[in-house]
XYZ file of N, CA and C in Angstrom:
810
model
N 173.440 -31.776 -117.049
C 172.529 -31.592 -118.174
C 172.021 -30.160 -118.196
N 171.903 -29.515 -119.638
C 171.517 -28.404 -119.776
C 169.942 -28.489 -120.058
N 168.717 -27.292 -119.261
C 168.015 -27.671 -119.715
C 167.333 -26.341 -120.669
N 166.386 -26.679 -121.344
C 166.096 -25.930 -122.624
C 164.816 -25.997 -123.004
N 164.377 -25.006 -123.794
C 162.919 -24.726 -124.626
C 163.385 -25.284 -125.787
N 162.412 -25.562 -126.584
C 162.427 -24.995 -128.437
C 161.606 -23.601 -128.730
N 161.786 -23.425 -129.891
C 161.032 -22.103 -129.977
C 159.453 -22.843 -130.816
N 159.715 -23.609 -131.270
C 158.616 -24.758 -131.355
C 157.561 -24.387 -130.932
N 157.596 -24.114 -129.603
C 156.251 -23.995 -128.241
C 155.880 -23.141 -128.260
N 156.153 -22.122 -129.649
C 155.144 -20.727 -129.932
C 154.697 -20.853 -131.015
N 155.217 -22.093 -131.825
C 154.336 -22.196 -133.326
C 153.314 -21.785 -133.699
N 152.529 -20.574 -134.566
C 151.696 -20.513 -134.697
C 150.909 -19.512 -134.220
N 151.974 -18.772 -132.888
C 151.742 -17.480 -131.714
C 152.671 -16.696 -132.199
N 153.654 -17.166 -132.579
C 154.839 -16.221 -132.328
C 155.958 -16.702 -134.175
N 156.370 -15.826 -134.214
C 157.141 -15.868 -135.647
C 158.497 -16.859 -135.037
N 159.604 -17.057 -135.848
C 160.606 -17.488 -134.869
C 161.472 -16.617 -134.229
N 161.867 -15.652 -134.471
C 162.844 -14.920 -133.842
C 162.387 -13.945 -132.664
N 161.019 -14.204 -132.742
C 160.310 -13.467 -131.405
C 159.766 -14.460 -130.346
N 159.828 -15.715 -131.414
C 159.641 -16.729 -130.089
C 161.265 -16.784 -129.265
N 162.486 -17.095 -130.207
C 163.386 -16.598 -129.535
C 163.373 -15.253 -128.415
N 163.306 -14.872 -128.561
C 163.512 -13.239 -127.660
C 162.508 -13.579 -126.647
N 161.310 -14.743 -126.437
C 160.095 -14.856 -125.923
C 161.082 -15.401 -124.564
N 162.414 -16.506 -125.041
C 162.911 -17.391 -124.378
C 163.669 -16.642 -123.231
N 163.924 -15.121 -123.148
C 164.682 -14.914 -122.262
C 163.875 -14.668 -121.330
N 162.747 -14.749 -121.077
C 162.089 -14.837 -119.933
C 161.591 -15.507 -118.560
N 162.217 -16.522 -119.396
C 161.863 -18.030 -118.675
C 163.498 -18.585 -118.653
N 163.248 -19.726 -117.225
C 164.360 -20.145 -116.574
C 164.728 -21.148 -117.635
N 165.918 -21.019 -118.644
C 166.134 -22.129 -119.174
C 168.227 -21.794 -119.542
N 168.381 -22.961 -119.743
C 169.995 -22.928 -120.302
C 170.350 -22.805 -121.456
N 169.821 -23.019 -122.407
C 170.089 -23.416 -123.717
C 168.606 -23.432 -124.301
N 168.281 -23.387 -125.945
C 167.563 -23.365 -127.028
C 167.512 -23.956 -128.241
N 166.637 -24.838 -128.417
C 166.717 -25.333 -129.727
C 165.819 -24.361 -130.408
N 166.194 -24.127 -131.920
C 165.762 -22.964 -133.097
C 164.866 -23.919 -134.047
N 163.611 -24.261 -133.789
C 162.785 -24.365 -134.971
C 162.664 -23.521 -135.888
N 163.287 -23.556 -136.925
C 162.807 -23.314 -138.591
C 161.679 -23.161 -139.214
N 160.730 -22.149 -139.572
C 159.232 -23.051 -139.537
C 159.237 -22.857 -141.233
N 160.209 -22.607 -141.791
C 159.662 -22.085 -143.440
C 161.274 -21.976 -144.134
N 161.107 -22.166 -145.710
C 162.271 -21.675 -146.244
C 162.792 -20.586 -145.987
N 161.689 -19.775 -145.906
C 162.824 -18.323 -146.120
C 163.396 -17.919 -144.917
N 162.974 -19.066 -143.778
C 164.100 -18.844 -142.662
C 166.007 -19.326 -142.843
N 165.839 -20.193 -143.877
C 166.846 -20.776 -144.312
C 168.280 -20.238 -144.351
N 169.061 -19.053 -143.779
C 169.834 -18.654 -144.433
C 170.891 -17.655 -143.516
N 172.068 -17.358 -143.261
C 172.743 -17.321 -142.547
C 172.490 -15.878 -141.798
N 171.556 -15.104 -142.946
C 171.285 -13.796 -142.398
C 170.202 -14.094 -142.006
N 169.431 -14.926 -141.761
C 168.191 -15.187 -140.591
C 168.523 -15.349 -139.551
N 169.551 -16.626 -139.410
C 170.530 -17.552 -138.277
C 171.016 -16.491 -137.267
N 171.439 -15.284 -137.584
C 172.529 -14.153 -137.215
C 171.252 -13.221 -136.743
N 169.789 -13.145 -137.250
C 168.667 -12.728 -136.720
C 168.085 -13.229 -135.244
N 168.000 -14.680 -135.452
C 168.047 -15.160 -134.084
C 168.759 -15.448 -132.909
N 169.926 -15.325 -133.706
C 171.017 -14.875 -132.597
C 171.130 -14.191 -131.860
N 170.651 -12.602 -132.285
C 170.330 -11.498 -131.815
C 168.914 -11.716 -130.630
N 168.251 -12.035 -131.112
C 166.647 -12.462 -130.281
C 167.288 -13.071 -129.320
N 167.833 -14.121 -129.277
C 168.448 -15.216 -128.110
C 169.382 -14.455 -127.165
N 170.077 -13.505 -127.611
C 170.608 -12.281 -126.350
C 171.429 -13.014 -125.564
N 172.133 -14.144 -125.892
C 173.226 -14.642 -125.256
C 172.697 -16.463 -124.585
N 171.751 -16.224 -125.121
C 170.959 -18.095 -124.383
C 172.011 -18.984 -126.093
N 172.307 -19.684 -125.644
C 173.102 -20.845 -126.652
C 172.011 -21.766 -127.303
N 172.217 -21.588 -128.655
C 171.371 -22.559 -129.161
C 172.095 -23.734 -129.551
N 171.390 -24.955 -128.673
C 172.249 -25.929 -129.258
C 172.118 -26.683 -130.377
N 171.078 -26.530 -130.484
C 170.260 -27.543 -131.731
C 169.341 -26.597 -132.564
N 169.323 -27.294 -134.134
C 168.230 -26.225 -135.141
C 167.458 -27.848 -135.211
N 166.243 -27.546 -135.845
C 165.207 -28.540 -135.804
C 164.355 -27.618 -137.306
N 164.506 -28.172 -138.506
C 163.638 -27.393 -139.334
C 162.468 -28.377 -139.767
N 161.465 -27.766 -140.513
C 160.440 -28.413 -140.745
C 160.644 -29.316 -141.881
N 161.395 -30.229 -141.345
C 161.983 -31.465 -142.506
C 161.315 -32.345 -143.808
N 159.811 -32.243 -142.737
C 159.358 -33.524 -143.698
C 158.717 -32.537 -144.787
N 159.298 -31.102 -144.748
C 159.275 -30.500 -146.157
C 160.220 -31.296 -147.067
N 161.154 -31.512 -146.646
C 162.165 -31.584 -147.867
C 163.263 -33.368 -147.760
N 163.566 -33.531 -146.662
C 163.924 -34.249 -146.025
C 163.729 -35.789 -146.989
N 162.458 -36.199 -147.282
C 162.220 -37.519 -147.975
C 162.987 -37.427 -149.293
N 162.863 -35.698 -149.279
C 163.542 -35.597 -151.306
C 164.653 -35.529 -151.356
N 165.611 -35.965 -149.905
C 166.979 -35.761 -150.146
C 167.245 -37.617 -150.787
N 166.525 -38.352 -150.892
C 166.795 -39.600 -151.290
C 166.106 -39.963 -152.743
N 165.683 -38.850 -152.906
C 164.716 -38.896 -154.199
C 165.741 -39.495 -155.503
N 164.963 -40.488 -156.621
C 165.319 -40.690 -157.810
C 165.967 -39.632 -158.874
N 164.833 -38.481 -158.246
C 165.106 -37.634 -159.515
C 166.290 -36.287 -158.829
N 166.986 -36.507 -159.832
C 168.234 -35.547 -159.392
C 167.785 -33.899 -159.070
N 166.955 -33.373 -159.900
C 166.453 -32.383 -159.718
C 165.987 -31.947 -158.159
N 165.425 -33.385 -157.572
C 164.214 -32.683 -156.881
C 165.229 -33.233 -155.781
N 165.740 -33.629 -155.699
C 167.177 -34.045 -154.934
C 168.263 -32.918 -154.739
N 168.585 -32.370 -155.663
C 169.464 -31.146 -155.338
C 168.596 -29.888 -154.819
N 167.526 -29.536 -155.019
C 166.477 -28.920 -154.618
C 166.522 -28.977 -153.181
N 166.213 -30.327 -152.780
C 166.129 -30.574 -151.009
C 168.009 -30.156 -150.504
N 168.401 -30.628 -151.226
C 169.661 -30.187 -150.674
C 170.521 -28.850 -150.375
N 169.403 -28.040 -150.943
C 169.646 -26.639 -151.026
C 169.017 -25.797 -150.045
N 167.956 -26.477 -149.608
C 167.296 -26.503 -148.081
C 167.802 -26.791 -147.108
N 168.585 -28.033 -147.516
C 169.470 -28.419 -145.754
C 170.498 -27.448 -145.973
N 171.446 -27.147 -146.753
C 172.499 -26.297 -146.948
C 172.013 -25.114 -146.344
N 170.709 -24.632 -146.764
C 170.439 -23.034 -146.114
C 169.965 -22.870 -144.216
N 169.447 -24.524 -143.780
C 169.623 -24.607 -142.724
C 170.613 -24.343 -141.849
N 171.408 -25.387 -142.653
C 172.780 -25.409 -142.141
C 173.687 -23.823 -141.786
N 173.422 -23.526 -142.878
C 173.882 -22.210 -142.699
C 173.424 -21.176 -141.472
N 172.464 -21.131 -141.661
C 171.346 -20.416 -140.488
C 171.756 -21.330 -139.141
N 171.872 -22.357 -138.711
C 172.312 -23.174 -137.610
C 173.912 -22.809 -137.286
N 175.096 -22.969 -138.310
C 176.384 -21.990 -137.874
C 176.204 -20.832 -137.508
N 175.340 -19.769 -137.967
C 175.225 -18.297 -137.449
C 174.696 -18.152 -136.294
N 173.716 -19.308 -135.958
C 173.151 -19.039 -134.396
C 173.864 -20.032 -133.634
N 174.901 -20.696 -134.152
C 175.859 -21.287 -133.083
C 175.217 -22.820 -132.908
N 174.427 -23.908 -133.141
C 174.106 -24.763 -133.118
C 174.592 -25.517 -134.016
N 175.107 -26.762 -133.003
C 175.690 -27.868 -133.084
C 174.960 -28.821 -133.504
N 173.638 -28.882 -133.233
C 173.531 -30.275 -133.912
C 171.933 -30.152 -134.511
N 171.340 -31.081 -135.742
C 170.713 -30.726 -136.463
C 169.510 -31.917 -136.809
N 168.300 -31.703 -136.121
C 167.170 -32.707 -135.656
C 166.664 -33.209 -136.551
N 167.077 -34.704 -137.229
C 166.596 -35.090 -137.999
C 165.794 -36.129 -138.249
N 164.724 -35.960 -138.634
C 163.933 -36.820 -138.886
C 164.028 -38.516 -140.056
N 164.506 -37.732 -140.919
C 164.556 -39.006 -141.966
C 163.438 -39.104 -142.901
N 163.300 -39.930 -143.708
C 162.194 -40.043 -144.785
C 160.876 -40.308 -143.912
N 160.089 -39.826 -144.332
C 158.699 -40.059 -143.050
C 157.647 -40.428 -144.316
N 156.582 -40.983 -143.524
C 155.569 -41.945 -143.891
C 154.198 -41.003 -143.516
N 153.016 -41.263 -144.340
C 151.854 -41.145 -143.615
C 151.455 -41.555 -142.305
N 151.287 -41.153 -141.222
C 150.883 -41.503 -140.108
C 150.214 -42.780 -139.996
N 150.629 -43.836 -139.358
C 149.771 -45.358 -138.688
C 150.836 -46.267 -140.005
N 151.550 -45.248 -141.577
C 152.078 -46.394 -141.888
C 153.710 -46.700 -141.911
N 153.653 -47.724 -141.795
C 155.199 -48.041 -140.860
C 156.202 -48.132 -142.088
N 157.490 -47.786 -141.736
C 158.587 -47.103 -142.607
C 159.148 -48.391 -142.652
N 159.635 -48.675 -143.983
C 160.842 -49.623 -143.939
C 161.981 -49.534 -143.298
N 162.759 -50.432 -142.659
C 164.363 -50.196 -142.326
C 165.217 -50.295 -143.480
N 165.332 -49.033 -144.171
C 166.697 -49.184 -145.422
C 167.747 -48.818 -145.041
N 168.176 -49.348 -143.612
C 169.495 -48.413 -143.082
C 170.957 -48.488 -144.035
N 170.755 -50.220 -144.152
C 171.984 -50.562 -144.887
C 172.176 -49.532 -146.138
N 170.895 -49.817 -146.945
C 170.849 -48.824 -148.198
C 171.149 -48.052 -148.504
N 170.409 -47.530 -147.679
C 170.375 -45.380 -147.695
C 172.049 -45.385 -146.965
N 173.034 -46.130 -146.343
C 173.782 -45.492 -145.607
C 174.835 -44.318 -146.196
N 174.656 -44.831 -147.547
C 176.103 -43.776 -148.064
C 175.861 -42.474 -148.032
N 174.169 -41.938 -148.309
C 173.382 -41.187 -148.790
C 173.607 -40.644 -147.366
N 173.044 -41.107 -146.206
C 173.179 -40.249 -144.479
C 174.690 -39.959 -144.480
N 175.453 -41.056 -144.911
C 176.898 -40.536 -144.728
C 177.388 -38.852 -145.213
N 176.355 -38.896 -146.556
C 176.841 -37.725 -147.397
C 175.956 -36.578 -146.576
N 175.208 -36.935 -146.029
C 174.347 -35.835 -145.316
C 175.446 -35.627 -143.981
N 175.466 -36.297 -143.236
C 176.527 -35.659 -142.185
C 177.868 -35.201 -142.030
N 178.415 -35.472 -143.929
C 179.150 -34.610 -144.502
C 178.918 -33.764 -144.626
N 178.238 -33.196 -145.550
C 177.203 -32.072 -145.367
C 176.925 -31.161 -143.691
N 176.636 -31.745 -143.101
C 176.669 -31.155 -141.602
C 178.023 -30.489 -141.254
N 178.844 -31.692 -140.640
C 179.691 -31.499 -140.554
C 180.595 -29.964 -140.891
N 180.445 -29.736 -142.164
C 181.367 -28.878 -142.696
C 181.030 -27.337 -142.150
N 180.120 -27.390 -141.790
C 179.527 -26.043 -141.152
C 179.464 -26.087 -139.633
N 179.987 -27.261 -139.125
C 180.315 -27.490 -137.740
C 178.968 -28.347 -136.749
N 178.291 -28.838 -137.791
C 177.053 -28.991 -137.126
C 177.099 -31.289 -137.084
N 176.355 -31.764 -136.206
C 176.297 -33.062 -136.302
C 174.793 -33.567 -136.687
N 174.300 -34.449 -137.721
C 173.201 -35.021 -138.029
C 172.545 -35.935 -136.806
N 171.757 -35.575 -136.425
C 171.225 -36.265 -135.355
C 169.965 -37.022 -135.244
N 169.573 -38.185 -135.536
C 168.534 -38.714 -136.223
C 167.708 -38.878 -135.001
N 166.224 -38.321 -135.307
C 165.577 -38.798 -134.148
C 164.349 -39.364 -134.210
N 164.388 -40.123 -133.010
C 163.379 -41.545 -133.025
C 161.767 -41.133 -133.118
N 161.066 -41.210 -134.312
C 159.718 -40.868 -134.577
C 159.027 -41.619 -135.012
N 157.928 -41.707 -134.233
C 156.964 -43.294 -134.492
C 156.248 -43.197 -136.006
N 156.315 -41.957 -137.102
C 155.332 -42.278 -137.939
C 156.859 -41.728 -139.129
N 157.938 -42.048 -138.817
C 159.037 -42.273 -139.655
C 160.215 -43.591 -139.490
N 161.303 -43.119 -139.962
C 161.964 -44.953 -139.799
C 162.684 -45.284 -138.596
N 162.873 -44.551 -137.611
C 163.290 -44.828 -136.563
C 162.647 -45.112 -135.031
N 161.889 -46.247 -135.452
C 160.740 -46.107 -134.393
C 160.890 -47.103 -133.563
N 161.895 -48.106 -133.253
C 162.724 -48.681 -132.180
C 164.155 -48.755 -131.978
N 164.097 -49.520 -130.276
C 165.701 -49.601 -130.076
C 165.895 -50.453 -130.867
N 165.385 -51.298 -131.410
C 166.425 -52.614 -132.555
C 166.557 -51.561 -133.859
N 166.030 -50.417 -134.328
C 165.948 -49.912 -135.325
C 167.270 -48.775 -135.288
N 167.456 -48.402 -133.503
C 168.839 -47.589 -133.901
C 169.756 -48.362 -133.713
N 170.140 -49.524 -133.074
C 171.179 -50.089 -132.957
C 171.376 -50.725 -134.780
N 170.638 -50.843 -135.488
C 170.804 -50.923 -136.928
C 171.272 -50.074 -137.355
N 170.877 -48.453 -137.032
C 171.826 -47.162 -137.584
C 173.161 -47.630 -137.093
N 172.911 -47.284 -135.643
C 174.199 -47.319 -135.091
C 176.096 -48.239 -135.925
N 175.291 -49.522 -136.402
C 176.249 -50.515 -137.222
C 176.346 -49.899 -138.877
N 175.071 -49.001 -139.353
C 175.391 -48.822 -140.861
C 176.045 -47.392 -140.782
N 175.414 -46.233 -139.992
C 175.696 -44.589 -140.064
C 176.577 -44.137 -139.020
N 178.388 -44.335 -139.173
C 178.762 -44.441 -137.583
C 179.136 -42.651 -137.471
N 178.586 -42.176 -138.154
C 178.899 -40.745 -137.939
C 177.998 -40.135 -137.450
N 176.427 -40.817 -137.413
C 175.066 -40.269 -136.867
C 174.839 -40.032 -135.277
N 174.395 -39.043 -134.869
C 174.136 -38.945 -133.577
C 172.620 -39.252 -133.670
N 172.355 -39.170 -132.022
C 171.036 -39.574 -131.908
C 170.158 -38.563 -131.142
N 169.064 -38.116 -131.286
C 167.971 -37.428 -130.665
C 166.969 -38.156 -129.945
N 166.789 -38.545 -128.840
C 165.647 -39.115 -128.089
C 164.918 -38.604 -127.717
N 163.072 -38.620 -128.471
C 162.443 -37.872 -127.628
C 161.166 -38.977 -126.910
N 160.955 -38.286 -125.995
C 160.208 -39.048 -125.147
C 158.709 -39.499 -125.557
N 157.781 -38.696 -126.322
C 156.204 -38.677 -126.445
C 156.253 -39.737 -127.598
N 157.534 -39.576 -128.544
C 157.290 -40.662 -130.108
C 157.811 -41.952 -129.331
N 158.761 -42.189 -128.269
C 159.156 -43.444 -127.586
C 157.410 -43.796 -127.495
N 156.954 -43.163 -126.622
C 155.466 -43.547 -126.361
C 154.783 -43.861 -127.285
N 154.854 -43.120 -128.617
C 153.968 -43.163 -129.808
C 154.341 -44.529 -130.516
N 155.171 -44.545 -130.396
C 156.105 -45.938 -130.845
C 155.701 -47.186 -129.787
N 155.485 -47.085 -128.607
C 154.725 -48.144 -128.197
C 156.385 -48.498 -126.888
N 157.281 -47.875 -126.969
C 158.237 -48.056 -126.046
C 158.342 -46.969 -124.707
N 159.366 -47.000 -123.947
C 160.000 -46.130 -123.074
C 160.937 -45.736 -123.377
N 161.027 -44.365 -123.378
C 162.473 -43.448 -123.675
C 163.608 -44.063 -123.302
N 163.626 -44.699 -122.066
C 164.962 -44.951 -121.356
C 165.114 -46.223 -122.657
N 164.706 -46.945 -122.731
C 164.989 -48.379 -123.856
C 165.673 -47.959 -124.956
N 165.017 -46.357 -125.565
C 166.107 -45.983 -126.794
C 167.648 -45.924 -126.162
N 167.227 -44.232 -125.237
C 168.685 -44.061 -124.900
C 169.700 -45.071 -124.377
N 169.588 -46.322 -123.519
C 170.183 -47.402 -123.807
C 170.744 -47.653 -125.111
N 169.913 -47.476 -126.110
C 170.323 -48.136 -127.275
C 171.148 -46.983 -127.972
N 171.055 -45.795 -128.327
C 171.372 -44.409 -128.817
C 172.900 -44.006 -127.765
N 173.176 -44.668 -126.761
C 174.466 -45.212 -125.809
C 175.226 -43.676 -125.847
N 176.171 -43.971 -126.169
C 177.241 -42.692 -126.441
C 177.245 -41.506 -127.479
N 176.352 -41.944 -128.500
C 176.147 -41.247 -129.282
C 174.777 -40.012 -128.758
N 174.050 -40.580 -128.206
C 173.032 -39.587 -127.747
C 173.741 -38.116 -127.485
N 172.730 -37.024 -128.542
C 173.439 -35.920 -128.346
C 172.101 -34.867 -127.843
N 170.328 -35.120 -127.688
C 170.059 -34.002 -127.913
C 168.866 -34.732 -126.809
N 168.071 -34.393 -126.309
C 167.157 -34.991 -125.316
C 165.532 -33.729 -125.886
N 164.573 -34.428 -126.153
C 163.191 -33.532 -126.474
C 162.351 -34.372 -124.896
N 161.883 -33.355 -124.663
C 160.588 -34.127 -123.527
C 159.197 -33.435 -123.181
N 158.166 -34.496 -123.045
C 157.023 -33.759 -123.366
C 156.302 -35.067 -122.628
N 155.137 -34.876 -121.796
C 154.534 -35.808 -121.198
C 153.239 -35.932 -121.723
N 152.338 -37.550 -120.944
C 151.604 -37.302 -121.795
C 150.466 -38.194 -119.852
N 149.333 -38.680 -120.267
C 148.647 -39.389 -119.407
C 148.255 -40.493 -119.563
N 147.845 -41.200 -118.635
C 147.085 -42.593 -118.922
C 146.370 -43.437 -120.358
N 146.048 -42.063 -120.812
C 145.376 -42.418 -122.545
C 146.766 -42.033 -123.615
N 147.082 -41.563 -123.486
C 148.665 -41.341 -124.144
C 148.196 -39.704 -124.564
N 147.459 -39.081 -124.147
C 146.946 -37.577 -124.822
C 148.605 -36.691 -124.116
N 148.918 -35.839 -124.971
C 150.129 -35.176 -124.673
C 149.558 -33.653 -123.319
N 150.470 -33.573 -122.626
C 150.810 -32.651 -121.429
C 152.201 -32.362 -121.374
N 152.053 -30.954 -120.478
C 153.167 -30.974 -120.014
C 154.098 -31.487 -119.087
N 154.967 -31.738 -118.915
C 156.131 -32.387 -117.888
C 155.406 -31.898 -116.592
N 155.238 -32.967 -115.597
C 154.978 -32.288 -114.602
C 153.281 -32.590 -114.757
N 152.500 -32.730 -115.460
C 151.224 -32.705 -115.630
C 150.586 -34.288 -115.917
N 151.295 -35.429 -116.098
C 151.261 -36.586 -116.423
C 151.807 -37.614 -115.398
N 152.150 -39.075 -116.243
C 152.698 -40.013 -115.691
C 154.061 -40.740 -115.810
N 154.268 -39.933 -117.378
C 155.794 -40.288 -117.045
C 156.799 -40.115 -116.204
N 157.544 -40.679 -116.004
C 158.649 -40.957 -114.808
C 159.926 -40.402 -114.929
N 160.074 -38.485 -115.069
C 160.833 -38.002 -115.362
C 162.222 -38.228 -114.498
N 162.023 -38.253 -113.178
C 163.206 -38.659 -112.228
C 164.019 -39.386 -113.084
N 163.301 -41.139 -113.131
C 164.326 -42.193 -113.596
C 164.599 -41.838 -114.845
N 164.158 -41.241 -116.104
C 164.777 -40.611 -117.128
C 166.138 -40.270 -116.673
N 165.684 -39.348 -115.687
C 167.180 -38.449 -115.895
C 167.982 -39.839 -114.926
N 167.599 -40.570 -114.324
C 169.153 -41.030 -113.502
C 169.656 -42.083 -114.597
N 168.975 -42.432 -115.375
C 169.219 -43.280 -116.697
C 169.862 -42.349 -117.481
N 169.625 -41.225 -117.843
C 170.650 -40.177 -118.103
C 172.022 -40.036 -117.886
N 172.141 -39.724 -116.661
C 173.007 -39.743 -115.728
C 173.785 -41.041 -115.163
N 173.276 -41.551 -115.283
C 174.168 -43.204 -115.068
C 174.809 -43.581 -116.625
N 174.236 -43.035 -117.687
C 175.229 -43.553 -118.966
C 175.803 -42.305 -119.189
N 176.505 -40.967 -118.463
C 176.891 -40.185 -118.863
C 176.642 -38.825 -119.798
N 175.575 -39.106 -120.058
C 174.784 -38.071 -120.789
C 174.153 -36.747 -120.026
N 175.169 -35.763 -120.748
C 175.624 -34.424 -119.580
C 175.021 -32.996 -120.966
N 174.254 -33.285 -121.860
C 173.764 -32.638 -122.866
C 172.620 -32.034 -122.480
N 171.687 -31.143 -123.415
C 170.537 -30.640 -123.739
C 169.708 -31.460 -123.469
N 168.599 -31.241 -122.656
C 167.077 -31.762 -122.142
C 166.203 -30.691 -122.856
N 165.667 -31.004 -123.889
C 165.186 -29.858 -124.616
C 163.171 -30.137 -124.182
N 162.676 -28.985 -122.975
C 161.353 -28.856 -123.387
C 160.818 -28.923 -125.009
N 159.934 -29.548 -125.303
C 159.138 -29.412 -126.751
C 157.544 -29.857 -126.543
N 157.031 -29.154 -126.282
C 155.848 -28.863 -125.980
C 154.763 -28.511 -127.746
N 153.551 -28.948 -127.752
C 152.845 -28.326 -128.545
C 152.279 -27.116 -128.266
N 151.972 -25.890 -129.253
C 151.182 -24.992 -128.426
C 150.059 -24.797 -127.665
N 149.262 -26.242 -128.261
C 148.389 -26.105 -127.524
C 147.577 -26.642 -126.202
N 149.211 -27.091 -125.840
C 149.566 -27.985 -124.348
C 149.304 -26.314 -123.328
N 149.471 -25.140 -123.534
C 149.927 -24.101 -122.517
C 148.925 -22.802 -122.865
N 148.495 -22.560 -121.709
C 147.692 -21.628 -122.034
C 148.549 -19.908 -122.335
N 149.549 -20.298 -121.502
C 150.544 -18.909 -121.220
C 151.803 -19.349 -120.659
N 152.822 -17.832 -120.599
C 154.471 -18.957 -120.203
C 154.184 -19.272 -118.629
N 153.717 -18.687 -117.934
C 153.334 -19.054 -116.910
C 153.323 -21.148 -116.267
N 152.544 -21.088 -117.426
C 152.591 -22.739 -117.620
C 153.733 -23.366 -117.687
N 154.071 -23.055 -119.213
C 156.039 -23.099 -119.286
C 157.136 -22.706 -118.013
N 156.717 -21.975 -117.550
C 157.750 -21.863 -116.327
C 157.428 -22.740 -115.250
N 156.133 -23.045 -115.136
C 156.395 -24.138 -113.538
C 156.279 -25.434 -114.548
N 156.664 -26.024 -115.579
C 156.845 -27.128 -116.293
C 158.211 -27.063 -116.250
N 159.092 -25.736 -116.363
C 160.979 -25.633 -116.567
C 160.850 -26.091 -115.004
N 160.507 -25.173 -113.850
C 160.974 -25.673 -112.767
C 160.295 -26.992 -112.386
N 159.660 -27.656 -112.459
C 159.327 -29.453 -112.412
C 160.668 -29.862 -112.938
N 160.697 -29.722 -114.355
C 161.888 -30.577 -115.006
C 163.529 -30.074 -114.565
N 163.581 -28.872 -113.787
C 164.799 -28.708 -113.300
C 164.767 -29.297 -111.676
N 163.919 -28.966 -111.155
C 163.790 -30.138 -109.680
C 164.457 -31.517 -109.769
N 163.456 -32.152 -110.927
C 163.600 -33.494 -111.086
C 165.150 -33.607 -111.431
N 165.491 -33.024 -112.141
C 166.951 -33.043 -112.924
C 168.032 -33.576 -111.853
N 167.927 -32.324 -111.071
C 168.536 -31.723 -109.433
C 168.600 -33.157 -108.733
N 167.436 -33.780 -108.565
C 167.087 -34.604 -107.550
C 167.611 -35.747 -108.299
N 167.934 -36.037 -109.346
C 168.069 -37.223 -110.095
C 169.512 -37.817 -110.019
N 170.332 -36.271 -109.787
C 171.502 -35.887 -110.306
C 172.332 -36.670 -108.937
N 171.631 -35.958 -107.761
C 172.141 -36.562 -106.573
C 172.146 -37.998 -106.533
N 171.285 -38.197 -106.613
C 170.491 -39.792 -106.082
C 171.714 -40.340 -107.011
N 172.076 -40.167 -108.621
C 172.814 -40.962 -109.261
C 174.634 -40.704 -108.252
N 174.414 -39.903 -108.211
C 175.857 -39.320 -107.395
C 176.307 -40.035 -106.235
N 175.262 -40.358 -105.334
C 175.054 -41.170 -104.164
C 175.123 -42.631 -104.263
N 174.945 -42.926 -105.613
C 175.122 -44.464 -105.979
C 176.154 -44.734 -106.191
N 177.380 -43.619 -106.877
C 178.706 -44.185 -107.260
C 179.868 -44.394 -105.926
């Protein structure tokens, strides 16, 4: 497993392409590219952060979806080709910085209210979206968020039978938010799992960093590692989990220890 920042974890400190350039400082393998705005959209941005990243691989783009994202299912054709002109400029910007796969959320809800399952429905519509991906080399990767439609394992094994082209994103804090354990998705998200987010939290569910809580990063990873899943462990931190990278760096080395130690122990079992 590769492990990784987002540039995410400067939201708000840092623009994106300087949170990129922020990343070569710190011990990591790989980068996911948060998007934070349209006018990042576009292949001569993508080819901007490329440059910032100085040779770190981005594997994943993650844009600020629930801009546009609900309106890719919209009635009205207008406001439908509109959103689609957003993922297209993502997309674009995600081939130039070399990322494979593309963090998606799905139609999202007001917070506390719970999303319908229209998997069957909507499927032709995701189909046409990871067409869409696809063609620029990138894979749609739907990920599990408690205040959008993918907020259990019975809810992806429903993708899994309607969207067989969808990959999956597991992140750990919305498993929680959702009222489950990470490992229960990725079970369910099986072979398809392509992108790993992790972020801890404590006894009250308040978010921390890895390393600062109670989740049980070890057995993550040997649950990892026992179904074959040899991908991106992407840190995603809020900003206002860290006072400085300082923080971020003994949170990378926690989650690369654990990794290490997980890796064996599964190794020793076969």
């Amino acid at each position: 497993m590769r492990l990784g920042l987002t540039t995410a974890a400067f939201y708000g400190r840092l623009e994106t392409e300087e949170a990129a350039a922020r990343l070569r400082a710190l011990d990591v393998d790989c980068a996911e590219v948060f998007l934070q705005t349209p006018s990042e959209y576009s292949a001569s941005f993508g080819e901007t952060v490329k440059a910032a990243l100085a040779g770190i691989p981005a594997t994943s783009v993650h844009p600020l979806g629930t801009a546009f994202e609900t309106s890719l299912f919209s009635p009205s054709r207008r406001q439908r080709a509109d959103a689609e002109r957003l993922l297209e400029g993502v997309l674009c910007a995600a081939e130039a910085f070399g990322a494979r796969r593309y963090v998606y959320h799905g139609r999202s809800s007001a917070r506390g209210r719970r999303m319908e399952a229209t998997f069957e429905q909507d499927a032709p519509r995701i189909e046409e979206l990871c067409a869409a991906a696809s063609a620029h080399g990138v894979r749609l990767c739907w990920e599990n968020v408690s205040w959008c439609q993918l907020t259990s394992p019975e809810r992806v094994r429903a993708v899994r039978r309607a969207c067989p082209h969808v990959g999956f994103v597991l992140d750990v804090k919305q498993a929680m938010q959702s009222g489950f354990d990470a490992v229960e998705f990725a079970r369910e998200m099986g072979d398809r799992l392509c992108n790993v987010h992790v972020c801890d939290f404590d006894a009250s569910g308040r978010l921390c960093l890895p390393g600062r809580g109670i989740y049980d990063f070890a057995a993550l990873a040997m649950a990892l590692r026992a179904a074959g899943y040899d991908g991106p462990v992407i840190l995603e931190p809020y900003a206002n989990l860290f006072l400085d990278e300082a923080e971020l760096a003994d949170s990378l080395a926690y989650l690369r220890k654990t990794m290490e130690i997980a890796s064996q122990k599964t190794a020793n079992r076969v």
